[in-house]
Coordinates of C-alpha atoms in Angstrom, one line a residue:
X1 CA 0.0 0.0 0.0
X2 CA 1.1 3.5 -0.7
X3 CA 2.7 5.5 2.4
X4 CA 0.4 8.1 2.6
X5 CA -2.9 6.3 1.1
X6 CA -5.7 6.1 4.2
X7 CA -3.8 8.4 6.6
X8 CA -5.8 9.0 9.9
X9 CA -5.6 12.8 11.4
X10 CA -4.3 12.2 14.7
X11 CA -4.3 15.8 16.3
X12 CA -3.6 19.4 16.1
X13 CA -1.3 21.2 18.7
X14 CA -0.9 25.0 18.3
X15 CA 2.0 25.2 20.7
X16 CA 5.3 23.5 20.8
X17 CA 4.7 22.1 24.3
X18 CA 1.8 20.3 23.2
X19 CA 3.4 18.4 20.5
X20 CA 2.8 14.7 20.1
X21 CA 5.8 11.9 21.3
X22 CA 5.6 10.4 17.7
X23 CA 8.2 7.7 16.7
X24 CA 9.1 9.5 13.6
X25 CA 7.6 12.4 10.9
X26 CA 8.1 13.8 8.6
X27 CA 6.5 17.6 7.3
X28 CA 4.8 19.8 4.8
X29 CA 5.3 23.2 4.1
X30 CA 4.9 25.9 1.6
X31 CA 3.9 29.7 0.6
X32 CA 0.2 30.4 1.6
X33 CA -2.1 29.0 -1.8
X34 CA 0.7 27.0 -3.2
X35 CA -1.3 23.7 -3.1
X36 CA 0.1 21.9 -0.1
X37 CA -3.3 21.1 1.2
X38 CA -4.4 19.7 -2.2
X39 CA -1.3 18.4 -2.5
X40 CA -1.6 16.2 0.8
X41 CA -5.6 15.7 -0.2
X42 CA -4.6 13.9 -3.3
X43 CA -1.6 11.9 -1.9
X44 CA -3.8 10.0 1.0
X45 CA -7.3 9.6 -1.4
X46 CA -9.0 12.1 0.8
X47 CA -11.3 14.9 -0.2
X48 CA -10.5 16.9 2.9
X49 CA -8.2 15.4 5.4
X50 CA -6.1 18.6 5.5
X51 CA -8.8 21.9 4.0
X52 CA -8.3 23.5 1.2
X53 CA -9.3 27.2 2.1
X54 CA -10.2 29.8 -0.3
X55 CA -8.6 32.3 2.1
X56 CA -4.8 32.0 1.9
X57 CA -3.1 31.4 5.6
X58 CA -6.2 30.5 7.0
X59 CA -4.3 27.3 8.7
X60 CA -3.1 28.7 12.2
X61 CA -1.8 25.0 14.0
X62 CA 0.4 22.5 13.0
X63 CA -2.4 19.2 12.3
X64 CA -0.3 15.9 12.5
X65 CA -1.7 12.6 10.7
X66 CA -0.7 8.9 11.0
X67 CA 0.5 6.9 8.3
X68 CA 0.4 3.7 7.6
X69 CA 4.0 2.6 8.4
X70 CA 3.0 3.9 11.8
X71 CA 5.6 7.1 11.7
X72 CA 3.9 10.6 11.4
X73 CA 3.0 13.4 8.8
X74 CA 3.0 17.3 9.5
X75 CA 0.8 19.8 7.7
X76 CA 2.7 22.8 8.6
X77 CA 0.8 26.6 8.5
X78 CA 1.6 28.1 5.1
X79 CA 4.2 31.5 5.2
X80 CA 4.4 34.1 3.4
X81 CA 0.5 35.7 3.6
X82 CA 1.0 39.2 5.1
X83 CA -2.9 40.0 5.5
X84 CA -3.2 38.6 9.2
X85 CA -3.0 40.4 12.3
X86 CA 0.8 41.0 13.1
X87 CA 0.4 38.8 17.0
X88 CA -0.6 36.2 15.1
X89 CA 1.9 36.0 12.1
X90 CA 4.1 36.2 14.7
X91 CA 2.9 33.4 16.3
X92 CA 3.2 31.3 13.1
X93 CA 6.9 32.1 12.9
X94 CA 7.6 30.9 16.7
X95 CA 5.3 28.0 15.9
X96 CA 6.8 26.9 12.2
X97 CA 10.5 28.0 13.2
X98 CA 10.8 26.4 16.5
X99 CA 9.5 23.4 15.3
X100 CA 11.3 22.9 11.7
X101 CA 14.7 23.4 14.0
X102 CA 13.8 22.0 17.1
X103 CA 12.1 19.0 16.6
X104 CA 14.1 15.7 16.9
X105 CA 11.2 13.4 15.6
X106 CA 11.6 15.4 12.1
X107 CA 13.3 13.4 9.6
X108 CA 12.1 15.8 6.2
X109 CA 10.6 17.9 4.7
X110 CA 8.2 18.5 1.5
X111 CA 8.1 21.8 0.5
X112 CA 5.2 22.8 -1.8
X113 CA 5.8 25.6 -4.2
X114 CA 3.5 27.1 -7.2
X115 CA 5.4 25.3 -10.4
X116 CA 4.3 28.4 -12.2
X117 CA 6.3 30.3 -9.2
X118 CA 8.8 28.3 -7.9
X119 CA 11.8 29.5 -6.0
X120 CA 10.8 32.8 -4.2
X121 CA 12.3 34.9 -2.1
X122 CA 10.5 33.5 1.1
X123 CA 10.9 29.7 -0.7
X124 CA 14.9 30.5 -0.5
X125 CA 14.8 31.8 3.1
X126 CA 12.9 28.6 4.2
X127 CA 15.4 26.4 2.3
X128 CA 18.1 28.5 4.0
X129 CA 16.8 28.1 7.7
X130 CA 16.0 24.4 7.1
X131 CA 20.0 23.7 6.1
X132 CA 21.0 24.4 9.8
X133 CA 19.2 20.8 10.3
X134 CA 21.0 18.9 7.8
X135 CA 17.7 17.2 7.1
X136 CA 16.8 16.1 3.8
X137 CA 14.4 18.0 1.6
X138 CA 11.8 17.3 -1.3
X139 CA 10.0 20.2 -3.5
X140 CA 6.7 19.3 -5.2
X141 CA 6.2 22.0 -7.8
X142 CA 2.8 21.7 -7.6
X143 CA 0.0 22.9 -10.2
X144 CA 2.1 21.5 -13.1
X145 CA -1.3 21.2 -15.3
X146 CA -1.5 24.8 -15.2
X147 CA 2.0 24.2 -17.6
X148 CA 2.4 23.0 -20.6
X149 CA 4.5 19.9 -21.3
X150 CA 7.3 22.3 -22.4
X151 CA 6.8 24.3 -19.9
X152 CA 7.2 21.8 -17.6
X153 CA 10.3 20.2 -18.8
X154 CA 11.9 24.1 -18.7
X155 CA 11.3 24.9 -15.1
X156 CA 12.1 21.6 -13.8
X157 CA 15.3 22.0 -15.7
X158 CA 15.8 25.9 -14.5
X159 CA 14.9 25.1 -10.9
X160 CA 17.6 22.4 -10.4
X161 CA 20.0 24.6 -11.9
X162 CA 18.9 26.8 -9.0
X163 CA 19.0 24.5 -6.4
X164 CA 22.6 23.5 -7.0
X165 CA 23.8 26.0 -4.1
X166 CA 21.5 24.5 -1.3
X167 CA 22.3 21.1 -3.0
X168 CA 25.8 21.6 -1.3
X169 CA 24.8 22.0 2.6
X170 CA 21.7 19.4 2.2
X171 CA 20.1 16.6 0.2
X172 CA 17.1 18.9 -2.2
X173 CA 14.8 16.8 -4.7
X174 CA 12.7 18.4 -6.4
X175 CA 9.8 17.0 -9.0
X176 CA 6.7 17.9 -11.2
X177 CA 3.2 17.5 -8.8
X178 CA -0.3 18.1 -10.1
X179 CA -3.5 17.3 -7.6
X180 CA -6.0 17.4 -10.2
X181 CA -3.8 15.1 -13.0
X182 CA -2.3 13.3 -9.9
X183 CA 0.6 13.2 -12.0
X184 CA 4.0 12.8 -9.1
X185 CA 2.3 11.1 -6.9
X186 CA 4.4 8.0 -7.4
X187 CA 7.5 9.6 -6.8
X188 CA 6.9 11.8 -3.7
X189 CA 5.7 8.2 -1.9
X190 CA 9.1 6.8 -3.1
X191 CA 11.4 9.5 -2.0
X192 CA 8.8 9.6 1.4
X193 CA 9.2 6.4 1.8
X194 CA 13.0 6.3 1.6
X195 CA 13.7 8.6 4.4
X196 CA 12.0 6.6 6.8
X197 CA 13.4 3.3 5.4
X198 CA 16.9 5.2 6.5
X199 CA 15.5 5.7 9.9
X200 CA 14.2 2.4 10.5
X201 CA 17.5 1.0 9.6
X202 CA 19.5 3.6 11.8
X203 CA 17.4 3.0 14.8
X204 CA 17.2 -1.2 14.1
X205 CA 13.6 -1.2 13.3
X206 CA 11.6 -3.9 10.9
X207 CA 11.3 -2.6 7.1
X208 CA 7.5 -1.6 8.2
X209 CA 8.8 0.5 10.9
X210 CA 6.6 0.9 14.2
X211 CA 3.9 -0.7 13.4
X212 CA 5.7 -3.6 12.6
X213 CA 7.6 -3.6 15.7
X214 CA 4.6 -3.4 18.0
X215 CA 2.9 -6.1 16.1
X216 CA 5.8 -8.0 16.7
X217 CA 5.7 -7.3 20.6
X218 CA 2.1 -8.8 20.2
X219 CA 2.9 -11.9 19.0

């Protein structure tokens, strides 16, 4: 079975004391309407397991979800939408920067950008603050259908070129995502997947991860 296919919301914390003792997780981030919650939608077949808002930094907390390997996901509040009260953006950046830095249970991270505008300036500063971690990163440059196939090919091509400075401090992917063709969704499961295969293995855990190991302790 896919990773993320059939993931169960498991709760929403909107302070770093309150965050879950998960085994391991991984996160998604992105610029406020850059598809991360469509994105996430269309990668575990639900129609609303993380909402899509027509109101651009609308999500204030950090919502976590279990997967099926029994590790964690992260839906992380979007950056980058100025038209909130300043206490609460604010609040955002203590939430999103204490816990992209601080968090030892944080293995990656997806960052969602707009394939039609990848790479900006607050996209470079996250990439930049994430480095410190040494964590691995994966960019869906979501939207792709809004491209044509040319189009595609082009700023795939241009943003590796640009990523080849942050490539040198930490491992960047980066791929082609569409919700509405679910064209990607292959890949992002595969590079997903990886990270916590590496973790399993590091920390002597079954190939299924947890929830192997505590079927194991049942039997």
């Amino acid at each position: 079975m896919p990773l993320f296919r059939n993931a169960e919301f498991f709760t929403t914390v909107n302070h770093l004391k309150d965050l879950p003792n998960t085994p391991a997780e991984i996160a998604f981030v992105g610029r406020s309407n850059a598809g991360k919650s469509s994105a996430i939608n269309t990668l575990t077949g639900h129609t609303r397991l993380a909402f899509v808002s027509k109101t651009p930094g609308r999500t204030q907390h950090i919502n976590f979800f279990r997967l099926a390997n029994g590790c964690y996901m992260a839906d992380l509040p979007g950056y980058g939408y100025a038209q909130v009260p300043e206490a609460v953006r604010a609040h955002w950046i203590q939430l999103l920067g204490g816990y992209l830095q601080t968090r030892p249970q944080l293995i990656g991270l997806v960052l969602v950008m707009d394939a039609r505008h990848p790479l900006k300036e607050l996209d470079k500063q996250m990439l930049d603050f994430f480095a410190a971690t040494g964590k691995p990163v994966h960019i869906l440059l979501s939207k792709a259908d809004k491209l044509s196939k040319n189009e595609q090919i082009k700023t795939l091509a241009a943003v590796r070129r640009a990523l080849q400075p942050f490539a040198e401090r930490q491992a960047v992917g980066v791929q082609l995502f569409s919700s509405l063709k679910k064209q990607g969704m292959e890949e992002v499961d595969e590079v997903v997947a990886g990270w916590f295969a590496q973790w399993q293995a590091a920390h002597g855990l079954p190939e299924n991860g947890p929830a192997a190991a505590n079927e194991e302790e049942a039997t």
